[in-house]
Amino acid sequence: MNYLNLWGATIVASLQNLWIQLLGFLPQILGAIIVLIVGVIVAGMLGKLAARVIAMAKVDNLVQSTGVTDEFRKIGISFSLSKLLGWIVKWFLIIATLIAVVDILNIGQVTLFLQDVALYIPNVIAAIVILTIGIVAGNFVRQVVHKAAEASKIPATAAGPLSAVAKWSIIIFALLAALVQLHVAAALIQTLFTGFIAMLAIAGGLAFGLGGQDKARAWLDRLDREIRS
């Protein structure tokens, strides 16, 4: 009977201690919940506000004029820079809110993880900028190469593929650079980048070599005649 009383007293004491700890932790839980709710609401509002301000600045029209929107539409993606930046602002603030919440709850490991996520966001923005510049530059180079080919009286059947190769070479280059910025298999991407550059060099050498062999032969014949004369 004494053992039963002792066990009962031990269980009651444990439950009392647990209840006291829970009551002591309850203000932190309530504070964390309030911060989370307010933070998510504010993040959503500021994200929408940022998207509207950027849209009012006609940034989407500027991006569309560069051909970036059309390139994303070709692969089934509806691209809007204002919405994208608004989404980034929203989630940056949500992550900042989560950092504050876990800090209130004294969860150190989660705080460090969320801080790493927040510090990774600038890499995402830089990758988006790199890819966007690559697409813009690719479209510009395609037009330049196509007009230069037409001015050189190169057949349209050759000018089209030549300008397309120039365009996609730059876009792929930008894509690889964006992946490196995101630290996605950096060693593999650098290897692919090196191989891609080597492939372009070999392909360009073969193209100029095979396509210009007649002119090269004529130039060498003329040089030989001038030397002999």
PDB file of C-alpha atoms in Angstrom:
ATOM      1  CA  MET A   1       0.000   0.000   0.000  1.00  0.00           C
ATOM      2  CA  ASN A   2       2.887   2.312   0.824  1.00  0.00           C
ATOM      3  CA  TYR A   3       4.374   1.611  -2.616  1.00  0.00           C
ATOM      4  CA  LEU A   4       1.085   2.527  -4.294  1.00  0.00           C
ATOM      5  CA  ASN A   5       0.922   5.771  -2.339  1.00  0.00           C
ATOM      6  CA  LEU A   6       4.536   6.529  -3.267  1.00  0.00           C
ATOM      7  CA  TRP A   7       3.916   5.858  -6.965  1.00  0.00           C
ATOM      8  CA  GLY A   8       0.759   7.939  -6.880  1.00  0.00           C
ATOM      9  CA  ALA A   9       2.556  10.814  -5.218  1.00  0.00           C
ATOM     10  CA  THR A  10       5.388  10.571  -7.759  1.00  0.00           C
ATOM     11  CA  ILE A  11       2.971  10.643 -10.707  1.00  0.00           C
ATOM     12  CA  VAL A  12       1.047  13.574  -9.231  1.00  0.00           C
ATOM     13  CA  ALA A  13       4.285  15.487  -8.622  1.00  0.00           C
ATOM     14  CA  SER A  14       5.429  14.820 -12.206  1.00  0.00           C
ATOM     15  CA  LEU A  15       2.122  16.034 -13.627  1.00  0.00           C
ATOM     16  CA  GLN A  16       2.263  19.127 -11.444  1.00  0.00           C
ATOM     17  CA  ASN A  17       5.788  19.919 -12.640  1.00  0.00           C
ATOM     18  CA  LEU A  18       4.722  19.364 -16.256  1.00  0.00           C
ATOM     19  CA  TRP A  19       1.729  21.648 -15.783  1.00  0.00           C
ATOM     20  CA  ILE A  20       3.878  24.345 -14.184  1.00  0.00           C
ATOM     21  CA  GLN A  21       6.395  24.143 -17.054  1.00  0.00           C
ATOM     22  CA  LEU A  22       3.555  24.297 -19.584  1.00  0.00           C
ATOM     23  CA  LEU A  23       2.093  27.362 -17.885  1.00  0.00           C
ATOM     24  CA  GLY A  24       5.538  28.951 -17.875  1.00  0.00           C
ATOM     25  CA  PHE A  25       5.962  28.156 -21.589  1.00  0.00           C
ATOM     26  CA  LEU A  26       2.423  29.201 -22.538  1.00  0.00           C
ATOM     27  CA  PRO A  27       3.205  32.940 -22.899  1.00  0.00           C
ATOM     28  CA  GLN A  28       5.993  32.074 -25.350  1.00  0.00           C
ATOM     29  CA  ILE A  29       3.632  29.864 -27.375  1.00  0.00           C
ATOM     30  CA  LEU A  30       0.937  32.541 -27.469  1.00  0.00           C
ATOM     31  CA  GLY A  31       3.499  35.210 -28.376  1.00  0.00           C
ATOM     32  CA  ALA A  32       4.913  33.026 -31.157  1.00  0.00           C
ATOM     33  CA  ILE A  33       1.414  32.353 -32.557  1.00  0.00           C
ATOM     34  CA  ILE A  34       0.555  36.068 -32.547  1.00  0.00           C
ATOM     35  CA  VAL A  35       3.860  36.992 -34.222  1.00  0.00           C
ATOM     36  CA  LEU A  36       3.348  34.253 -36.833  1.00  0.00           C
ATOM     37  CA  ILE A  37      -0.202  35.328 -37.712  1.00  0.00           C
ATOM     38  CA  VAL A  38       0.652  39.038 -37.882  1.00  0.00           C
ATOM     39  CA  GLY A  39       3.875  38.359 -39.787  1.00  0.00           C
ATOM     40  CA  VAL A  40       2.190  36.197 -42.434  1.00  0.00           C
ATOM     41  CA  ILE A  41      -0.595  38.762 -42.935  1.00  0.00           C
ATOM     42  CA  VAL A  42       1.865  41.663 -43.221  1.00  0.00           C
ATOM     43  CA  ALA A  43       4.111  39.641 -45.560  1.00  0.00           C
ATOM     44  CA  GLY A  44       1.176  38.889 -47.865  1.00  0.00           C
ATOM     45  CA  MET A  45       0.097  42.541 -47.922  1.00  0.00           C
ATOM     46  CA  LEU A  46       3.602  43.882 -48.560  1.00  0.00           C
ATOM     47  CA  GLY A  47       4.207  41.238 -51.236  1.00  0.00           C
ATOM     48  CA  LYS A  48       1.072  42.325 -53.110  1.00  0.00           C
ATOM     49  CA  LEU A  49       1.993  45.987 -52.610  1.00  0.00           C
ATOM     50  CA  ALA A  50       5.484  45.404 -54.015  1.00  0.00           C
ATOM     51  CA  ALA A  51       4.030  43.576 -57.028  1.00  0.00           C
ATOM     52  CA  ARG A  52       1.569  46.420 -57.708  1.00  0.00           C
ATOM     53  CA  VAL A  53       4.220  49.133 -57.380  1.00  0.00           C
ATOM     54  CA  ILE A  54       6.545  47.287 -59.759  1.00  0.00           C
ATOM     55  CA  ALA A  55       3.671  46.694 -62.200  1.00  0.00           C
ATOM     56  CA  MET A  56       2.736  50.401 -62.060  1.00  0.00           C
ATOM     57  CA  ALA A  57       6.336  51.220 -62.965  1.00  0.00           C
ATOM     58  CA  LYS A  58       5.726  49.371 -66.281  1.00  0.00           C
ATOM     59  CA  VAL A  59       8.552  46.951 -65.542  1.00  0.00           C
ATOM     60  CA  ASP A  60       6.557  44.058 -67.009  1.00  0.00           C
ATOM     61  CA  ASN A  61       6.155  45.955 -70.281  1.00  0.00           C
ATOM     62  CA  LEU A  62       9.890  46.620 -70.371  1.00  0.00           C
ATOM     63  CA  VAL A  63      10.656  42.944 -69.782  1.00  0.00           C
ATOM     64  CA  GLN A  64       8.130  41.910 -72.425  1.00  0.00           C
ATOM     65  CA  SER A  65       9.743  44.226 -74.966  1.00  0.00           C
ATOM     66  CA  THR A  66      13.033  42.366 -74.510  1.00  0.00           C
ATOM     67  CA  GLY A  67      11.436  39.046 -75.475  1.00  0.00           C
ATOM     68  CA  VAL A  68      11.930  37.388 -72.081  1.00  0.00           C
ATOM     69  CA  THR A  69       8.188  36.885 -71.533  1.00  0.00           C
ATOM     70  CA  ASP A  70       7.799  35.238 -74.944  1.00  0.00           C
ATOM     71  CA  GLU A  71      10.692  32.866 -74.273  1.00  0.00           C
ATOM     72  CA  PHE A  72       9.108  31.679 -71.023  1.00  0.00           C
ATOM     73  CA  ARG A  73       5.711  31.403 -72.726  1.00  0.00           C
ATOM     74  CA  LYS A  74       7.208  29.046 -75.307  1.00  0.00           C
ATOM     75  CA  ILE A  75       8.021  26.547 -72.550  1.00  0.00           C
ATOM     76  CA  GLY A  76       4.622  26.941 -70.908  1.00  0.00           C
ATOM     77  CA  ILE A  77       5.565  29.415 -68.152  1.00  0.00           C
ATOM     78  CA  SER A  78       3.596  32.615 -67.607  1.00  0.00           C
ATOM     79  CA  PHE A  79       6.354  34.990 -66.506  1.00  0.00           C
ATOM     80  CA  SER A  80       5.684  38.269 -64.721  1.00  0.00           C
ATOM     81  CA  LEU A  81       8.626  40.043 -63.121  1.00  0.00           C
ATOM     82  CA  SER A  82       6.377  42.116 -60.853  1.00  0.00           C
ATOM     83  CA  LYS A  83       4.628  39.007 -59.491  1.00  0.00           C
ATOM     84  CA  LEU A  84       7.941  37.206 -59.099  1.00  0.00           C
ATOM     85  CA  LEU A  85       9.512  40.052 -57.113  1.00  0.00           C
ATOM     86  CA  GLY A  86       6.341  40.389 -55.043  1.00  0.00           C
ATOM     87  CA  TRP A  87       6.510  36.654 -54.283  1.00  0.00           C
ATOM     88  CA  ILE A  88      10.164  37.000 -53.233  1.00  0.00           C
ATOM     89  CA  VAL A  89       9.323  39.934 -50.930  1.00  0.00           C
ATOM     90  CA  LYS A  90       6.456  37.961 -49.392  1.00  0.00           C
ATOM     91  CA  TRP A  91       8.492  34.853 -48.650  1.00  0.00           C
ATOM     92  CA  PHE A  92      11.485  36.816 -47.429  1.00  0.00           C
ATOM     93  CA  LEU A  93       9.239  38.450 -44.825  1.00  0.00           C
ATOM     94  CA  ILE A  94       7.633  35.104 -43.966  1.00  0.00           C
ATOM     95  CA  ILE A  95      11.065  33.579 -43.374  1.00  0.00           C
ATOM     96  CA  ALA A  96      12.002  36.592 -41.234  1.00  0.00           C
ATOM     97  CA  THR A  97       8.778  36.020 -39.265  1.00  0.00           C
ATOM     98  CA  LEU A  98       9.590  32.337 -38.789  1.00  0.00           C
ATOM     99  CA  ILE A  99      13.054  33.277 -37.529  1.00  0.00           C
ATOM    100  CA  ALA A 100      11.419  35.553 -34.943  1.00  0.00           C
ATOM    101  CA  VAL A 101       8.946  32.796 -33.976  1.00  0.00           C
ATOM    102  CA  VAL A 102      11.555  30.092 -33.420  1.00  0.00           C
ATOM    103  CA  ASP A 103      13.717  32.627 -31.593  1.00  0.00           C
ATOM    104  CA  ILE A 104      10.812  33.267 -29.201  1.00  0.00           C
ATOM    105  CA  LEU A 105      10.472  29.507 -28.715  1.00  0.00           C
ATOM    106  CA  ASN A 106      14.249  29.179 -28.196  1.00  0.00           C
ATOM    107  CA  ILE A 107      14.677  26.602 -30.965  1.00  0.00           C
ATOM    108  CA  GLY A 108      18.265  27.349 -31.942  1.00  0.00           C
ATOM    109  CA  GLN A 109      18.761  24.765 -34.714  1.00  0.00           C
ATOM    110  CA  VAL A 110      15.663  25.872 -36.621  1.00  0.00           C
ATOM    111  CA  THR A 111      16.744  29.506 -36.288  1.00  0.00           C
ATOM    112  CA  LEU A 112      20.099  28.749 -37.911  1.00  0.00           C
ATOM    113  CA  PHE A 113      18.392  26.846 -40.736  1.00  0.00           C
ATOM    114  CA  LEU A 114      15.978  29.688 -41.474  1.00  0.00           C
ATOM    115  CA  GLN A 115      18.821  32.203 -41.387  1.00  0.00           C
ATOM    116  CA  ASP A 116      20.633  30.127 -44.014  1.00  0.00           C
ATOM    117  CA  VAL A 117      17.458  30.101 -46.125  1.00  0.00           C
ATOM    118  CA  ALA A 118      17.123  33.886 -45.814  1.00  0.00           C
ATOM    119  CA  LEU A 119      20.770  34.374 -46.799  1.00  0.00           C
ATOM    120  CA  TYR A 120      20.175  32.151 -49.860  1.00  0.00           C
ATOM    121  CA  ILE A 121      17.487  34.464 -51.265  1.00  0.00           C
ATOM    122  CA  PRO A 122      20.025  36.973 -52.735  1.00  0.00           C
ATOM    123  CA  ASN A 123      21.513  34.071 -54.710  1.00  0.00           C
ATOM    124  CA  VAL A 124      18.062  33.347 -56.153  1.00  0.00           C
ATOM    125  CA  ILE A 125      17.622  36.997 -57.145  1.00  0.00           C
ATOM    126  CA  ALA A 126      21.094  37.081 -58.721  1.00  0.00           C
ATOM    127  CA  ALA A 127      20.335  33.878 -60.661  1.00  0.00           C
ATOM    128  CA  ILE A 128      17.086  35.365 -61.981  1.00  0.00           C
ATOM    129  CA  VAL A 129      18.919  38.524 -63.070  1.00  0.00           C
ATOM    130  CA  ILE A 130      21.643  36.473 -64.798  1.00  0.00           C
ATOM    131  CA  LEU A 131      19.097  34.333 -66.648  1.00  0.00           C
ATOM    132  CA  THR A 132      17.041  37.374 -67.668  1.00  0.00           C
ATOM    133  CA  ILE A 133      20.118  39.184 -68.995  1.00  0.00           C
ATOM    134  CA  GLY A 134      21.103  36.006 -70.844  1.00  0.00           C
ATOM    135  CA  ILE A 135      17.722  35.768 -72.565  1.00  0.00           C
ATOM    136  CA  VAL A 136      17.796  39.460 -73.504  1.00  0.00           C
ATOM    137  CA  ALA A 137      21.356  39.182 -74.813  1.00  0.00           C
ATOM    138  CA  GLY A 138      20.486  35.980 -76.676  1.00  0.00           C
ATOM    139  CA  ASN A 139      17.586  37.613 -78.517  1.00  0.00           C
ATOM    140  CA  PHE A 140      19.709  40.667 -79.327  1.00  0.00           C
ATOM    141  CA  VAL A 141      22.589  38.566 -80.680  1.00  0.00           C
ATOM    142  CA  ARG A 142      20.149  36.453 -82.714  1.00  0.00           C
ATOM    143  CA  GLN A 143      18.849  39.577 -84.454  1.00  0.00           C
ATOM    144  CA  VAL A 144      22.368  40.912 -85.037  1.00  0.00           C
ATOM    145  CA  VAL A 145      23.631  37.601 -86.439  1.00  0.00           C
ATOM    146  CA  HIS A 146      20.555  37.182 -88.635  1.00  0.00           C
ATOM    147  CA  LYS A 147      20.885  40.693 -90.093  1.00  0.00           C
ATOM    148  CA  ALA A 148      24.628  40.237 -90.586  1.00  0.00           C
ATOM    149  CA  ALA A 149      23.997  36.942 -92.360  1.00  0.00           C
ATOM    150  CA  GLU A 150      21.417  38.565 -94.625  1.00  0.00           C
ATOM    151  CA  ALA A 151      23.811  41.440 -95.357  1.00  0.00           C
ATOM    152  CA  SER A 152      26.477  38.882 -96.288  1.00  0.00           C
ATOM    153  CA  LYS A 153      23.951  37.255 -98.652  1.00  0.00           C
ATOM    154  CA  ILE A 154      24.003  34.000 -96.722  1.00  0.00           C
ATOM    155  CA  PRO A 155      20.972  31.863 -97.655  1.00  0.00           C
ATOM    156  CA  ALA A 156      17.995  32.099 -95.293  1.00  0.00           C
ATOM    157  CA  THR A 157      18.199  28.346 -94.706  1.00  0.00           C
ATOM    158  CA  ALA A 158      21.627  28.900 -93.142  1.00  0.00           C
ATOM    159  CA  ALA A 159      21.029  32.316 -91.546  1.00  0.00           C
ATOM    160  CA  GLY A 160      18.140  31.033 -89.424  1.00  0.00           C
ATOM    161  CA  PRO A 161      19.998  28.106 -87.814  1.00  0.00           C
ATOM    162  CA  LEU A 162      23.132  30.229 -87.390  1.00  0.00           C
ATOM    163  CA  SER A 163      21.266  32.957 -85.500  1.00  0.00           C
ATOM    164  CA  ALA A 164      19.410  30.333 -83.437  1.00  0.00           C
ATOM    165  CA  VAL A 165      22.699  28.697 -82.423  1.00  0.00           C
ATOM    166  CA  ALA A 166      24.093  32.084 -81.372  1.00  0.00           C
ATOM    167  CA  LYS A 167      20.975  32.831 -79.338  1.00  0.00           C
ATOM    168  CA  TRP A 168      20.755  29.496 -77.520  1.00  0.00           C
ATOM    169  CA  SER A 169      24.480  29.404 -76.874  1.00  0.00           C
ATOM    170  CA  ILE A 170      24.157  32.592 -74.829  1.00  0.00           C
ATOM    171  CA  ILE A 171      20.989  31.404 -73.072  1.00  0.00           C
ATOM    172  CA  ILE A 172      22.576  28.074 -72.115  1.00  0.00           C
ATOM    173  CA  PHE A 173      25.666  29.941 -70.932  1.00  0.00           C
ATOM    174  CA  ALA A 174      23.445  32.159 -68.749  1.00  0.00           C
ATOM    175  CA  LEU A 175      21.544  29.118 -67.442  1.00  0.00           C
ATOM    176  CA  LEU A 176      24.772  27.423 -66.383  1.00  0.00           C
ATOM    177  CA  ALA A 177      25.957  30.638 -64.735  1.00  0.00           C
ATOM    178  CA  ALA A 178      22.626  30.904 -62.879  1.00  0.00           C
ATOM    179  CA  LEU A 179      22.939  27.322 -61.617  1.00  0.00           C
ATOM    180  CA  VAL A 180      26.464  28.051 -60.396  1.00  0.00           C
ATOM    181  CA  GLN A 181      25.095  31.103 -58.567  1.00  0.00           C
ATOM    182  CA  LEU A 182      22.523  28.830 -56.905  1.00  0.00           C
ATOM    183  CA  HIS A 183      25.302  26.421 -55.874  1.00  0.00           C
ATOM    184  CA  VAL A 184      23.489  23.566 -57.627  1.00  0.00           C
ATOM    185  CA  ALA A 185      26.119  20.864 -58.178  1.00  0.00           C
ATOM    186  CA  ALA A 186      28.736  23.547 -58.783  1.00  0.00           C
ATOM    187  CA  ALA A 187      31.488  21.097 -59.761  1.00  0.00           C
ATOM    188  CA  LEU A 188      29.227  19.327 -62.282  1.00  0.00           C
ATOM    189  CA  ILE A 189      27.997  22.618 -63.740  1.00  0.00           C
ATOM    190  CA  GLN A 190      31.552  23.896 -64.152  1.00  0.00           C
ATOM    191  CA  THR A 191      32.472  20.669 -65.961  1.00  0.00           C
ATOM    192  CA  LEU A 192      29.446  21.029 -68.244  1.00  0.00           C
ATOM    193  CA  PHE A 193      30.335  24.683 -68.806  1.00  0.00           C
ATOM    194  CA  THR A 194      33.874  23.787 -69.853  1.00  0.00           C
ATOM    195  CA  GLY A 195      32.565  21.059 -72.151  1.00  0.00           C
ATOM    196  CA  PHE A 196      30.000  23.450 -73.630  1.00  0.00           C
ATOM    197  CA  ILE A 197      32.658  26.054 -74.427  1.00  0.00           C
ATOM    198  CA  ALA A 198      34.866  23.368 -75.981  1.00  0.00           C
ATOM    199  CA  MET A 199      31.937  22.117 -78.056  1.00  0.00           C
ATOM    200  CA  LEU A 200      31.226  25.625 -79.360  1.00  0.00           C
ATOM    201  CA  ALA A 201      34.889  26.155 -80.206  1.00  0.00           C
ATOM    202  CA  ILE A 202      35.111  22.857 -82.109  1.00  0.00           C
ATOM    203  CA  ALA A 203      31.780  23.399 -83.860  1.00  0.00           C
ATOM    204  CA  GLY A 204      32.744  26.950 -84.805  1.00  0.00           C
ATOM    205  CA  GLY A 205      36.127  25.832 -86.095  1.00  0.00           C
ATOM    206  CA  LEU A 206      34.586  23.077 -88.188  1.00  0.00           C
ATOM    207  CA  ALA A 207      31.885  25.378 -89.515  1.00  0.00           C
ATOM    208  CA  PHE A 208      34.311  28.094 -90.552  1.00  0.00           C
ATOM    209  CA  GLY A 209      36.804  25.544 -91.803  1.00  0.00           C
ATOM    210  CA  LEU A 210      34.363  23.596 -93.947  1.00  0.00           C
ATOM    211  CA  GLY A 211      32.343  26.608 -95.023  1.00  0.00           C
ATOM    212  CA  GLY A 212      35.327  28.759 -95.896  1.00  0.00           C
ATOM    213  CA  GLN A 213      37.648  26.200 -97.453  1.00  0.00           C
ATOM    214  CA  ASP A 214      36.971  27.443-100.997  1.00  0.00           C
ATOM    215  CA  LYS A 215      37.793  31.029-100.047  1.00  0.00           C
ATOM    216  CA  ALA A 216      40.842  29.874 -98.133  1.00  0.00           C
ATOM    217  CA  ARG A 217      42.046  27.894-101.170  1.00  0.00           C
ATOM    218  CA  ALA A 218      41.516  30.908-103.439  1.00  0.00           C
ATOM    219  CA  TRP A 219      43.375  33.165-101.008  1.00  0.00           C
ATOM    220  CA  LEU A 220      46.305  30.732-100.809  1.00  0.00           C
ATOM    221  CA  ASP A 221      46.430  30.436-104.615  1.00  0.00           C
ATOM    222  CA  ARG A 222      46.505  34.207-104.962  1.00  0.00           C
ATOM    223  CA  LEU A 223      49.224  34.458-102.329  1.00  0.00           C
ATOM    224  CA  ASP A 224      51.242  31.800-104.162  1.00  0.00           C
ATOM    225  CA  ARG A 225      50.931  33.682-107.472  1.00  0.00           C
ATOM    226  CA  GLU A 226      52.020  36.948-105.861  1.00  0.00           C
ATOM    227  CA  ILE A 227      55.063  35.257-104.342  1.00  0.00           C
ATOM    228  CA  ARG A 228      56.092  33.726-107.682  1.00  0.00           C
ATOM    229  CA  SER A 229      55.539  36.902-109.690  1.00  0.00           C
TER     230      SER A 229
END
